[in-house]
Structure formats: C-alpha cells, structure tokens
C-alpha cells in the first residue's frame, strides 16, 4: 500500500477510533513515565483478589516479569471478569501508575478489558504452577507459556543473534550448506534417508537391490549430519565462512546431550592452523557467554533462582579464565593416574566418554579444557595427520556439565595424504570427487570446528536435558509436535 494511504488510515484511526498503539510489557516495566494511558495485550498467569478488587498478572512474552493489572471489580461486568482465568488472552486499557505494592515498580489500573481467548480452567494443562520438566515435554506445544521456557527461548534467540553478530563483525561470511546431501561419506553419524520412492513398491535392480536412479534426485540421498565438507569449499574461496543450520543424526542415543535434529555452527577458515582454530573457538565461546550475561540477565537470574544457584557464577568463571590446553595423550595419563572409578576404563586409543571429559574439566582442572592430538583411528578422515603417524590435529573443547561442546581440527590439505587415508578407510572415492578437487586445485592450509548449538544453550541456561533447550525436540520415538 502506498505510504501516503497508510498514513491517512493511521490518522483517521487516531481521530475517529481512538486508536491506541499496544505497549510492550518489557518497555513499561522499565518506564520512568507514569500516569500515562496504556494498552497491553498478553496471557493471564494468575488472577486473585476479592469482590472489590482483583489483581491480574499479565505476561506478553517480551520479558520474564508479569505486569500487574488492578481491577476495580464492581465497575466491571461480572461475566467478563469470569472469563479472565489463567491462560486466557486479554487486552487491557488503563493507566500506568507507580505500584502501591512492593512486588513491582509499576502497575496498570484497568479502565477496560477485552477477552481475546478464554482457557477453560477445567482442561487448561498449565492451570497450576510447578509442573515437572518431564510433564512439560509432553505438552511441548504449550510449554513456551511457562516462565522456564520463556526464559530458555529468549536466551536461545539472543545466542543465535550473537553468533551472527560475532562472525559478521569478524569478517566471516554466512554460507548456506545443503540439508539434503547426496554423499553418505561425511562420517559424522548415522543418516536419515530422504526419498520419494513408494515404500510399498520399491523399484529394484536385477540383483534385488533398490534402484535409486528412479528416486527424486536420481540417486540415494540423506539429511546432512554436518555442513563441514561444503563449508571447506566456501572457506577456500571466501577466506572465512560459517554455517548455522540444522543437522540430523539417526543414532539411537538416548542421553541428556543428544538430539536427532540439532543446530550446528561450523566456521571454516583458510590459512588457520590448529592454534588459530583453538584461539577462535575460545574467543567465540567467551563472546557468546558474555553476550548472554549482558543481554539476558532477567532470564538468567530466574533460571539461577529456580534451577541452578551457581549458574551465573559458572558463566562468569568461563569468561574470565583461560581454557586449559593439553594433548589427548596427556589427558589420558591424568585419567589413568587418577584413582577415580570410571564406568568405561581408560587406555590410550579409546574414544573419551563424557565421564572422562567431565572428570578432566570438573575434578582435575576445574576449567574448560581443549584437548588436541587425538589418535587418528577415532577421528575423521579429513583431519591433518601429525608427524608421529599416530595422531591427528583434532581439537575438542570440553565444558563443565556438558563434556564435548566443540569438535574441530586442522584439515589435511595434502592431496596424496588425504587420498591415502580415504583408501585406507575404504571410503568410496567417487562420492568425494568434488571435495578432493579443493586439494587438487589451489589447496591451502585451513581449519574449522563445529559447535553444537543446543549444547551451548544447555550450558548457558544451566538446564539439565537437551530436550528442554529446543522448542520441538526430536529424539528416538518422539516427533509429535
Ligand atoms: P558426541 O561424541 O558428544 O556424540 P560427536 O563427536 O559425535 O559428539 P561431532 O560430530 O564432533 O559430534 O559434532 C560437533 C558438535 O556437535 C559436538 O561437539 C556437539 O557439540 C554437537 N553434537 C554432536 N552430536 C549431537 C547430537 N546428537 N545432539 C546435539 N548436539 C550434538
Ligand atoms: Mn566430536
């Protein structure tokens, strides 16, 4: 619509309909102006009071705190007020005044109330406070209306924004890597198949195998487990890129740290060696946590009070201290010398379990740890080989309460060494010809890493289960909402 028409409509609205713009509760709670007319809209958290006065706690999602609405009961329609129950959605016109009570700085004396949507108290699932997180997972479609999930989702948003800001401010380009991939050689985990073939009536080859040439893409395809291989193509053209997108792993891991669908951030940088890579990972994590401390203090204070007293202290501690850097070999020695009884015994060559990672971080160093120089057998084919012939330039960043939060490496840039390793592992070369072209033409030293976004949100919110830091968790046998 032309701007002039739009302005006229706005003008007439003002004059003839007493149109008033909606006020956001976050703004009102920090407003220094009182005795002004306001219009607020939101969901009722509680209503209490008596036959003379009612107090409605209204939340519009903009901030964890509620705005108190004071209602002079005798001057309102009784039927209307009956509809204002926990969970209902209302609009309130009134005057913003300094609060008489001690719980809040300001409150609204209601002059009129409109009910947008009722919420029958007999069946509204969030009628009472204090539901368990397990129960709330069963009503994932409604849990954003709770204080806890409001806080988590606002922090999740802030961290997403901070990730883009960090990379943009530091000269990285956001590269969109594909979600559907034709290669199953990425090697980071079991994959979900993508197909339009008729499952009841699969086209077959003569030898009885499925004929994927009749499938949508003319070949077998899957959901991506990582954007890294494509990220490397971007880094070797644009210098420094990052991806931030969904990744999928069809592993049957029912742990508090694994999802079947999760978001990953993968920066990839030309001309970075493993040390540059570690410096970036540490600086990046500290930036994100500092950003959350500065921009999410209301939500963090709430989570601290309700779930984890040490949360804010722990976040500050991580931003203020250097991460410990040591090799896998040194780490394994520490674990073997400790008298701690681990569920999985430790020896050189094992893939470290979360219990081992957390021992190093929480018990031994009491600081975040970056482990490097892992045995090549337990790491991916593309990692740069060290001169010892046994280890690769991998780096895992280990965090308190989480274990591995970042996995990365310097990449093998030498064509011959990479080809040798691919053959050694029996990875089908034909699927990777495009990847190997980066080493054939203008190869360069380069590095990168993957940060699991939900693991970061877990750490920053102090929540205990990864299912509670993503709006709609996908885990084995669970994709309802
Ligand atoms: P783990 O050993 O914890 O299963 P991984 O070594 O298989 O993880 P990578 O392939 O290195 O994981 O992925 C990079 C990052 O992505 C990890 O450091 C972690 O933060 C995150 N991540 C990996 N798998 C999952 C998952 N299933 N759910 C959520 N985040 C994950
Ligand atoms: Mn890893």
Coordinates of C-alpha atoms and ligand atoms in Angstrom, one line a residue:
X1 CA 0.0 0.0 0.0
X2 CA 1.4 3.5 -0.8
X3 CA 2.8 5.2 2.2
X4 CA 0.5 8.2 1.9
X5 CA -2.6 6.0 2.1
X6 CA -1.2 4.1 5.0
X7 CA -0.5 7.4 6.9
X8 CA -4.1 8.6 6.2
X9 CA -5.6 5.4 7.5
X10 CA -3.4 5.8 10.7
X11 CA -4.5 9.4 11.0
X12 CA -8.2 8.6 10.7
X13 CA -7.8 5.7 13.1
X14 CA -6.4 8.1 15.7
X15 CA -9.1 10.7 15.3
X16 CA -12.2 8.6 14.9
X17 CA -11.5 5.3 16.6
X18 CA -9.2 6.5 19.4
X19 CA -6.7 4.0 18.1
X20 CA -4.0 3.4 20.6
X21 CA -0.8 1.5 20.0
X22 CA -0.1 -1.5 22.0
X23 CA 2.6 -1.2 24.7
X24 CA 5.1 -3.9 25.2
X25 CA 5.3 -5.0 28.9
X26 CA 9.2 -5.1 28.8
X27 CA 9.1 -1.3 28.0
X28 CA 6.5 -0.5 30.6
X29 CA 8.4 -2.2 33.4
X30 CA 11.4 -0.1 32.8
X31 CA 9.5 3.1 32.0
X32 CA 10.2 6.2 34.0
X33 CA 6.9 7.8 32.9
X34 CA 3.8 7.1 34.9
X35 CA 0.2 8.3 34.9
X36 CA 0.0 7.6 31.1
X37 CA -2.7 5.7 29.2
X38 CA -1.5 2.3 28.1
X39 CA -2.8 -0.7 26.1
X40 CA -1.3 -4.0 26.9
X41 CA -2.1 -7.5 25.5
X42 CA -1.0 -10.8 26.8
X43 CA -1.8 -14.0 28.6
X44 CA -3.1 -14.2 32.1
X45 CA -0.7 -16.0 34.5
X46 CA -2.9 -15.6 37.6
X47 CA -5.9 -13.8 38.9
X48 CA -6.5 -13.3 42.6
X49 CA -8.4 -10.8 44.8
X50 CA -11.9 -10.4 46.3
X51 CA -15.2 -8.9 45.4
X52 CA -13.8 -5.4 45.5
X53 CA -10.5 -5.6 43.8
X54 CA -8.8 -8.2 41.5
X55 CA -5.1 -8.5 40.6
X56 CA -4.2 -10.0 37.2
X57 CA -0.6 -11.0 36.5
X58 CA -0.2 -10.4 32.7
X59 CA 2.6 -11.7 30.6
X60 CA 3.2 -10.9 26.9
X61 CA 6.4 -12.9 26.4
X62 CA 8.6 -9.9 26.0
X63 CA 10.2 -10.3 29.4
X64 CA 10.1 -12.9 32.2
X65 CA 8.3 -10.5 34.6
X66 CA 4.5 -10.0 34.7
X67 CA 2.7 -6.7 34.7
X68 CA 0.2 -6.3 37.5
X69 CA -3.3 -5.2 36.4
X70 CA -5.5 -3.8 39.1
X71 CA -9.3 -4.2 38.5
X72 CA -12.0 -2.4 40.4
X73 CA -14.3 -5.3 40.4
X74 CA -17.7 -3.5 41.0
X75 CA -17.2 -1.3 37.9
X76 CA -16.7 -4.3 35.5
X77 CA -19.2 -6.7 34.0
X78 CA -19.2 -9.9 36.2
X79 CA -19.5 -12.2 33.2
X80 CA -16.5 -10.7 31.5
X81 CA -14.3 -11.0 34.6
X82 CA -15.3 -14.7 34.9
X83 CA -13.7 -15.3 31.6
X84 CA -10.4 -13.9 32.7
X85 CA -8.7 -17.0 34.0
X86 CA -5.2 -18.4 34.0
X87 CA -4.1 -19.0 30.4
X88 CA -6.7 -16.7 28.8
X89 CA -5.6 -13.9 26.4
X90 CA -6.8 -10.4 27.1
X91 CA -6.2 -6.7 26.1
X92 CA -6.3 -4.1 28.8
X93 CA -6.7 -0.4 28.5
X94 CA -5.7 1.6 31.6
X95 CA -3.4 4.0 33.4
X96 CA 0.2 3.1 34.2
X97 CA 0.8 4.1 37.8
X98 CA 3.5 3.7 40.4
X99 CA 2.7 0.5 42.2
X100 CA 1.4 0.5 45.7
X101 CA 2.7 -3.0 46.4
X102 CA 6.3 -3.9 46.8
X103 CA 6.5 -6.6 44.2
X104 CA 6.7 -4.4 41.1
X105 CA 7.7 -0.8 40.2
X106 CA 4.5 -0.1 38.2
X107 CA 1.1 -1.4 37.6
X108 CA -1.9 -0.7 35.5
X109 CA -5.3 0.4 36.8
X110 CA -7.7 -1.1 34.2
X111 CA -10.3 1.0 32.6
X112 CA -11.5 -1.6 30.1
X113 CA -10.7 -5.3 29.4
X114 CA -11.3 -7.3 26.2
X115 CA -11.1 -11.1 26.2
X116 CA -9.5 -12.5 23.0
X117 CA -9.4 -16.1 24.0
X118 CA -10.6 -18.0 27.1
X119 CA -8.9 -21.0 28.6
X120 CA -11.3 -23.3 30.4
X121 CA -9.7 -23.9 33.9
X122 CA -11.1 -27.5 34.0
X123 CA -9.0 -28.5 31.0
X124 CA -6.1 -26.0 30.5
X125 CA -3.0 -28.1 31.2
X126 CA -1.0 -25.2 32.7
X127 CA -3.7 -24.2 35.2
X128 CA -1.3 -24.9 38.1
X129 CA 2.3 -23.9 38.6
X130 CA 5.2 -26.1 39.2
X131 CA 4.9 -28.9 36.6
X132 CA 7.8 -31.2 36.1
X133 CA 10.0 -30.7 33.0
X134 CA 9.1 -34.2 32.0
X135 CA 5.4 -33.4 32.0
X136 CA 6.1 -30.2 30.1
X137 CA 7.8 -32.2 27.4
X138 CA 4.5 -34.0 26.8
X139 CA 2.9 -30.6 26.1
X140 CA 5.7 -29.1 24.1
X141 CA 3.1 -27.1 22.2
X142 CA 2.1 -25.1 25.3
X143 CA 5.3 -25.1 27.4
X144 CA 6.6 -21.8 25.8
X145 CA 3.9 -20.2 28.0
X146 CA 5.8 -21.1 31.2
X147 CA 8.4 -18.9 32.8
X148 CA 11.1 -21.5 32.3
X149 CA 10.6 -22.0 28.6
X150 CA 10.0 -18.3 28.0
X151 CA 13.5 -17.7 29.6
X152 CA 15.1 -20.5 27.7
X153 CA 13.7 -19.4 24.3
X154 CA 14.6 -15.8 24.8
X155 CA 18.2 -16.9 25.7
X156 CA 18.2 -19.2 22.7
X157 CA 17.3 -16.2 20.5
X158 CA 19.9 -14.0 22.0
X159 CA 22.6 -16.5 21.4
X160 CA 21.6 -17.1 17.8
X161 CA 21.8 -13.4 17.2
X162 CA 25.1 -13.1 18.9
X163 CA 26.6 -15.9 16.7
X164 CA 25.7 -14.0 13.6
X165 CA 26.9 -10.8 15.1
X166 CA 30.3 -12.2 16.1
X167 CA 31.0 -13.7 12.7
X168 CA 29.8 -10.7 10.8
X169 CA 31.9 -8.3 13.0
X170 CA 34.9 -10.5 12.4
X171 CA 34.7 -10.8 8.6
X172 CA 33.1 -14.2 8.2
X173 CA 30.5 -14.9 5.5
X174 CA 27.4 -17.0 6.3
X175 CA 27.3 -19.9 3.9
X176 CA 24.1 -22.0 3.5
X177 CA 25.1 -25.6 3.0
X178 CA 22.6 -28.1 1.8
X179 CA 20.3 -30.0 4.1
X180 CA 19.7 -32.8 1.6
X181 CA 23.0 -34.4 0.7
X182 CA 24.0 -36.9 -1.9
X183 CA 27.1 -38.2 -0.1
X184 CA 27.0 -40.5 2.8
X185 CA 30.7 -40.2 3.3
X186 CA 30.6 -37.4 5.8
X187 CA 31.2 -39.9 8.5
X188 CA 29.9 -37.9 11.5
X189 CA 27.0 -40.3 12.2
X190 CA 24.1 -42.5 11.0
X191 CA 21.9 -40.7 8.5
X192 CA 18.2 -40.3 7.8
X193 CA 17.2 -41.3 4.2
X194 CA 15.4 -38.8 2.0
X195 CA 13.2 -40.4 -0.7
X196 CA 10.1 -40.1 -2.7
X197 CA 10.1 -43.8 -3.7
X198 CA 6.9 -45.8 -2.9
X199 CA 7.9 -47.7 0.2
X200 CA 5.3 -50.4 -0.5
X201 CA 6.6 -50.9 -4.0
X202 CA 10.3 -50.2 -4.4
X203 CA 11.9 -50.3 -7.9
X204 CA 14.5 -53.0 -7.9
X205 CA 17.7 -53.7 -9.8
X206 CA 18.3 -57.2 -11.3
X207 CA 20.3 -58.2 -8.2
X208 CA 17.4 -57.3 -5.9
X209 CA 18.8 -54.0 -4.5
X210 CA 16.8 -50.8 -4.6
X211 CA 17.1 -48.9 -7.9
X212 CA 17.7 -45.3 -6.7
X213 CA 18.0 -44.0 -10.2
X214 CA 14.2 -43.8 -10.1
X215 CA 14.3 -41.8 -6.9
X216 CA 13.7 -38.0 -6.9
X217 CA 17.4 -37.0 -7.2
X218 CA 18.3 -40.0 -9.3
X219 CA 20.5 -41.3 -6.5
X220 CA 20.3 -42.2 -2.9
X221 CA 20.1 -39.1 -0.6
X222 CA 20.1 -38.3 3.1
X223 CA 19.7 -35.5 5.6
X224 CA 23.0 -33.9 6.3
X225 CA 25.0 -34.7 9.5
X226 CA 27.3 -31.7 9.1
X227 CA 27.9 -28.9 6.7
X228 CA 31.7 -29.1 7.1
X229 CA 32.7 -30.6 3.7
X230 CA 30.7 -27.9 1.9
X231 CA 32.0 -25.3 4.4
X232 CA 35.5 -26.1 3.3
X233 CA 34.6 -25.4 -0.3
X234 CA 33.4 -22.0 0.9
X235 CA 36.5 -21.2 3.0
X236 CA 38.8 -22.0 0.1
X237 CA 37.0 -19.3 -1.9
X238 CA 35.8 -16.7 0.5
X239 CA 38.5 -17.0 3.1
X240 CA 36.4 -17.4 6.2
X241 CA 32.8 -18.7 6.3
X242 CA 30.4 -20.1 8.9
X243 CA 27.3 -22.3 8.6
X244 CA 24.4 -22.2 11.1
X245 CA 21.8 -24.8 10.3
X246 CA 20.0 -27.9 11.2
X247 CA 21.8 -31.3 11.2
X248 CA 20.4 -34.7 11.7
X249 CA 21.8 -37.9 13.2
X250 CA 19.9 -41.1 13.3
X251 CA 21.7 -42.6 16.2
X252 CA 19.8 -44.2 18.9
X253 CA 21.5 -42.2 21.7
X254 CA 19.0 -41.5 24.5
X255 CA 21.2 -39.2 26.5
X256 CA 20.6 -35.7 28.0
X257 CA 23.1 -34.3 25.4
X258 CA 21.9 -35.8 22.1
X259 CA 19.1 -34.9 19.7
X260 CA 18.3 -36.5 16.4
X261 CA 17.8 -33.0 15.0
X262 CA 20.1 -30.3 16.3
X263 CA 21.6 -27.0 15.1
X264 CA 25.2 -26.7 14.4
X265 CA 27.5 -23.7 13.9
X266 CA 30.5 -24.5 11.7
X267 CA 33.2 -21.9 11.0
X268 CA 35.8 -22.8 8.4
X269 CA 38.9 -20.7 7.8
X270 CA 41.6 -20.7 5.1
X271 CA 45.1 -20.1 6.4
X272 CA 44.2 -21.1 10.0
X273 CA 46.3 -23.7 11.8
X274 CA 45.2 -25.7 14.8
X275 CA 46.4 -22.9 17.2
X276 CA 44.5 -20.2 15.4
X277 CA 41.5 -22.6 15.4
X278 CA 41.7 -23.0 19.2
X279 CA 42.1 -19.2 19.7
X280 CA 39.0 -18.6 17.7
X281 CA 36.9 -21.3 19.5
X282 CA 37.9 -19.9 22.9
X283 CA 37.3 -16.3 21.9
X284 CA 33.9 -17.2 20.3
X285 CA 32.6 -19.1 23.3
X286 CA 33.6 -16.3 25.7
X287 CA 32.0 -13.7 23.5
X288 CA 28.7 -15.7 23.4
X289 CA 28.6 -16.2 27.1
X290 CA 29.4 -12.6 27.8
X291 CA 26.7 -11.6 25.4
X292 CA 24.2 -13.7 27.3
X293 CA 25.3 -12.3 30.7
X294 CA 24.9 -8.7 29.3
X295 CA 21.6 -9.2 27.5
X296 CA 19.7 -11.9 29.3
X297 CA 20.2 -11.1 33.0
X298 CA 16.5 -11.2 33.9
X299 CA 16.1 -14.7 32.4
X300 CA 19.4 -15.9 33.8
X301 CA 18.5 -14.7 37.3
X302 CA 15.3 -16.6 37.0
X303 CA 17.0 -19.8 36.0
X304 CA 19.7 -19.3 38.6
X305 CA 17.0 -19.0 41.3
X306 CA 14.8 -21.9 40.1
X307 CA 17.3 -24.5 38.9
X308 CA 20.9 -23.8 39.4
X309 CA 22.3 -21.5 42.0
X310 CA 25.8 -21.5 40.6
X311 CA 24.8 -20.7 37.0
X312 CA 25.8 -17.1 36.7
X313 CA 29.0 -17.7 38.7
X314 CA 29.9 -20.5 36.4
X315 CA 29.2 -18.4 33.3
X316 CA 31.4 -15.6 34.6
X317 CA 34.1 -18.0 35.5
X318 CA 34.3 -19.3 32.0
X319 CA 34.6 -15.9 30.5
X320 CA 37.3 -14.8 33.0
X321 CA 39.7 -17.7 32.8
X322 CA 41.9 -19.2 30.1
X323 CA 40.9 -22.6 28.8
X324 CA 43.5 -25.3 29.6
X325 CA 45.1 -26.8 26.5
X326 CA 46.7 -30.2 26.5
X327 CA 47.1 -33.2 24.3
X328 CA 44.9 -36.3 24.3
X329 CA 47.9 -38.3 25.5
X330 CA 48.5 -36.0 28.5
X331 CA 44.7 -36.2 29.3
X332 CA 44.7 -40.0 29.2
X333 CA 47.7 -40.1 31.5
X334 CA 45.9 -37.9 34.0
X335 CA 42.8 -40.1 33.8
X336 CA 44.9 -43.3 34.3
X337 CA 46.8 -41.9 37.3
X338 CA 43.6 -40.7 39.0
X339 CA 42.1 -43.2 41.4
X340 CA 38.7 -42.4 40.1
X341 CA 36.5 -45.4 39.2
X342 CA 35.1 -44.9 35.7
X343 CA 32.3 -46.9 34.1
X344 CA 34.5 -47.2 30.9
X345 CA 38.1 -48.0 31.7
X346 CA 40.7 -45.6 30.2
X347 CA 43.7 -46.5 28.0
X348 CA 45.5 -44.8 25.1
X349 CA 43.4 -45.1 22.0
X350 CA 39.9 -45.1 23.5
X351 CA 37.3 -42.6 22.4
X352 CA 36.8 -40.5 25.6
X353 CA 33.4 -40.8 27.2
X354 CA 31.5 -37.9 28.7
X355 CA 32.5 -39.1 32.2
X356 CA 36.2 -38.9 31.3
X357 CA 35.8 -35.4 29.7
X358 CA 33.9 -34.1 32.7
X359 CA 36.5 -35.6 35.1
X360 CA 39.2 -33.5 33.4
X361 CA 37.1 -30.4 33.4
X362 CA 35.3 -30.6 36.7
X363 CA 37.6 -32.5 39.0
X364 CA 41.1 -32.1 37.7
X365 CA 41.5 -28.7 36.1
X366 CA 38.2 -27.1 37.2
X367 CA 38.3 -25.1 34.0
X368 CA 37.3 -25.6 30.4
X369 CA 39.8 -27.8 28.5
X370 CA 40.9 -28.1 24.9
X371 CA 42.3 -31.5 24.0
X372 CA 44.4 -31.9 20.9
X373 CA 46.3 -34.6 19.1
X374 CA 43.8 -37.4 19.2
X375 CA 44.6 -40.9 17.8
X376 CA 43.8 -40.9 14.1
X377 CA 41.7 -44.1 14.4
X378 CA 39.0 -42.4 16.4
X379 CA 38.8 -39.2 14.3
X380 CA 37.5 -38.4 10.8
X381 CA 39.5 -39.0 7.6
X382 CA 39.9 -35.3 6.8
X383 CA 41.9 -34.3 9.9
X384 CA 45.6 -33.3 9.4
X385 CA 48.0 -36.0 10.3
X386 CA 50.8 -35.3 12.7
X387 CA 54.4 -36.3 12.1
X388 CA 54.2 -39.2 14.6
X389 CA 52.0 -41.1 12.2
X390 CA 49.6 -41.9 15.1
X391 CA 47.7 -38.7 15.9
X392 CA 45.8 -36.0 14.1
X393 CA 45.4 -32.3 14.7
X394 CA 42.0 -32.6 16.2
X395 CA 40.7 -30.4 19.0
X396 CA 37.7 -30.9 21.3
X397 CA 36.6 -28.2 23.6
X398 CA 35.3 -29.7 26.9
X399 CA 32.9 -27.8 29.2
X400 CA 31.7 -28.3 32.7
X401 CA 28.4 -30.2 33.0
X402 CA 28.4 -30.8 29.2
X403 CA 31.6 -32.6 28.1
X404 CA 32.3 -32.0 24.4
X405 CA 30.8 -28.7 23.2
X406 CA 33.0 -28.2 20.2
X407 CA 34.8 -30.7 17.9
X408 CA 37.2 -29.4 15.3
X409 CA 40.5 -29.8 13.5
X410 CA 43.1 -28.5 11.1
X411 CA 42.2 -30.2 7.8
X412 CA 44.5 -32.3 5.8
X413 CA 45.4 -30.1 2.8
X414 CA 47.8 -32.5 1.1
X415 CA 46.0 -34.4 -1.8
X416 CA 48.2 -37.5 -1.6
X417 CA 47.9 -37.9 2.2
X418 CA 44.2 -37.4 2.1
X419 CA 43.7 -39.8 -0.8
X420 CA 45.8 -42.4 1.0
X421 CA 43.7 -42.1 4.2
X422 CA 40.4 -42.3 2.2
X423 CA 41.6 -45.5 0.6
X424 CA 42.9 -46.9 3.9
X425 CA 39.4 -46.4 5.5
X426 CA 37.6 -47.8 2.4
X427 CA 35.5 -44.6 1.9
X428 CA 34.0 -44.6 -1.6
X429 CA 36.2 -42.1 -3.5
X430 CA 33.5 -41.5 -6.2
X431 CA 31.3 -39.8 -3.7
X432 CA 34.0 -37.3 -2.7
X433 CA 35.5 -36.2 -6.1
X434 CA 34.2 -32.7 -5.6
X435 CA 35.7 -32.4 -2.1
X436 CA 39.1 -33.7 -3.4
X437 CA 39.0 -31.0 -6.0
X438 CA 39.8 -28.5 -3.3
X439 CA 43.1 -30.3 -2.7
X440 CA 43.7 -30.7 -6.5
X441 CA 43.3 -27.0 -7.3
X442 CA 44.7 -24.3 -5.1
X443 CA 44.8 -26.2 -1.8
X444 CA 45.6 -24.3 1.3
X445 CA 46.1 -24.9 5.0
X446 CA 42.7 -24.5 6.7
X447 CA 40.9 -25.3 9.9
X448 CA 37.4 -25.3 11.3
X449 CA 35.1 -26.6 14.0
X450 CA 31.5 -27.5 14.9
X451 CA 29.7 -26.1 17.9
X452 CA 26.5 -27.9 18.8
X453 CA 24.1 -25.0 19.4
X454 CA 21.9 -26.8 21.9
X455 CA 24.9 -27.8 23.9
X456 CA 25.8 -24.2 24.1
X457 CA 22.2 -23.3 25.2
X458 CA 22.3 -26.1 27.7
X459 CA 25.5 -24.6 29.2
X460 CA 24.2 -21.0 29.3
X461 CA 20.8 -21.8 30.7
X462 CA 22.0 -24.5 33.2
X463 CA 19.2 -26.8 32.1
X464 CA 20.0 -30.5 32.6
X465 CA 18.4 -32.0 29.5
X466 CA 19.0 -31.0 25.9
X467 CA 15.3 -31.7 25.2
X468 CA 14.5 -28.6 27.2
X469 CA 16.5 -26.1 25.2
X470 CA 15.0 -26.6 21.8
X471 CA 11.3 -25.8 21.1
X472 CA 10.4 -29.1 19.5
X473 CA 12.9 -31.9 20.4
X474 CA 13.4 -34.8 18.0
X475 CA 14.7 -37.9 19.8
X476 CA 14.1 -41.7 19.1
X477 CA 10.4 -42.4 19.1
X478 CA 9.5 -38.7 19.6
X479 CA 8.4 -36.3 16.9
X480 CA 4.8 -35.4 18.0
X481 CA 4.9 -31.7 17.9
Ligands
LIG1 P1 29.4 -36.8 20.8 O1 30.7 -37.5 21.0 O2 29.1 -35.9 22.0 O3 28.3 -37.7 20.4 P2 30.4 -36.1 18.2 O4 31.8 -36.1 18.5 O5 29.7 -37.2 17.6 O6 29.6 -35.8 19.6 P3 30.7 -34.0 16.2 O7 30.5 -34.8 15.0 O8 32.1 -33.7 16.6 O9 30.0 -34.7 17.5 O10 29.8 -32.7 16.2 C1 30.2 -31.4 16.6 C2 29.4 -30.9 17.7 O11 28.0 -31.0 17.5 C3 29.7 -31.6 19.0 O12 30.9 -31.1 19.6 C4 28.5 -31.4 19.8 O13 28.5 -30.1 20.4 C5 27.4 -31.3 18.8 N1 26.6 -32.6 18.7 C6 27.0 -33.7 18.1 N2 26.1 -34.7 18.1 C7 25.0 -34.1 18.7 C8 23.7 -34.5 19.0 N3 23.3 -35.8 18.6 N4 22.8 -33.7 19.6 C9 23.2 -32.4 19.9 N5 24.5 -31.9 19.6 C10 25.3 -32.8 19.1
LIG2 MN1 33.3 -34.6 18.1

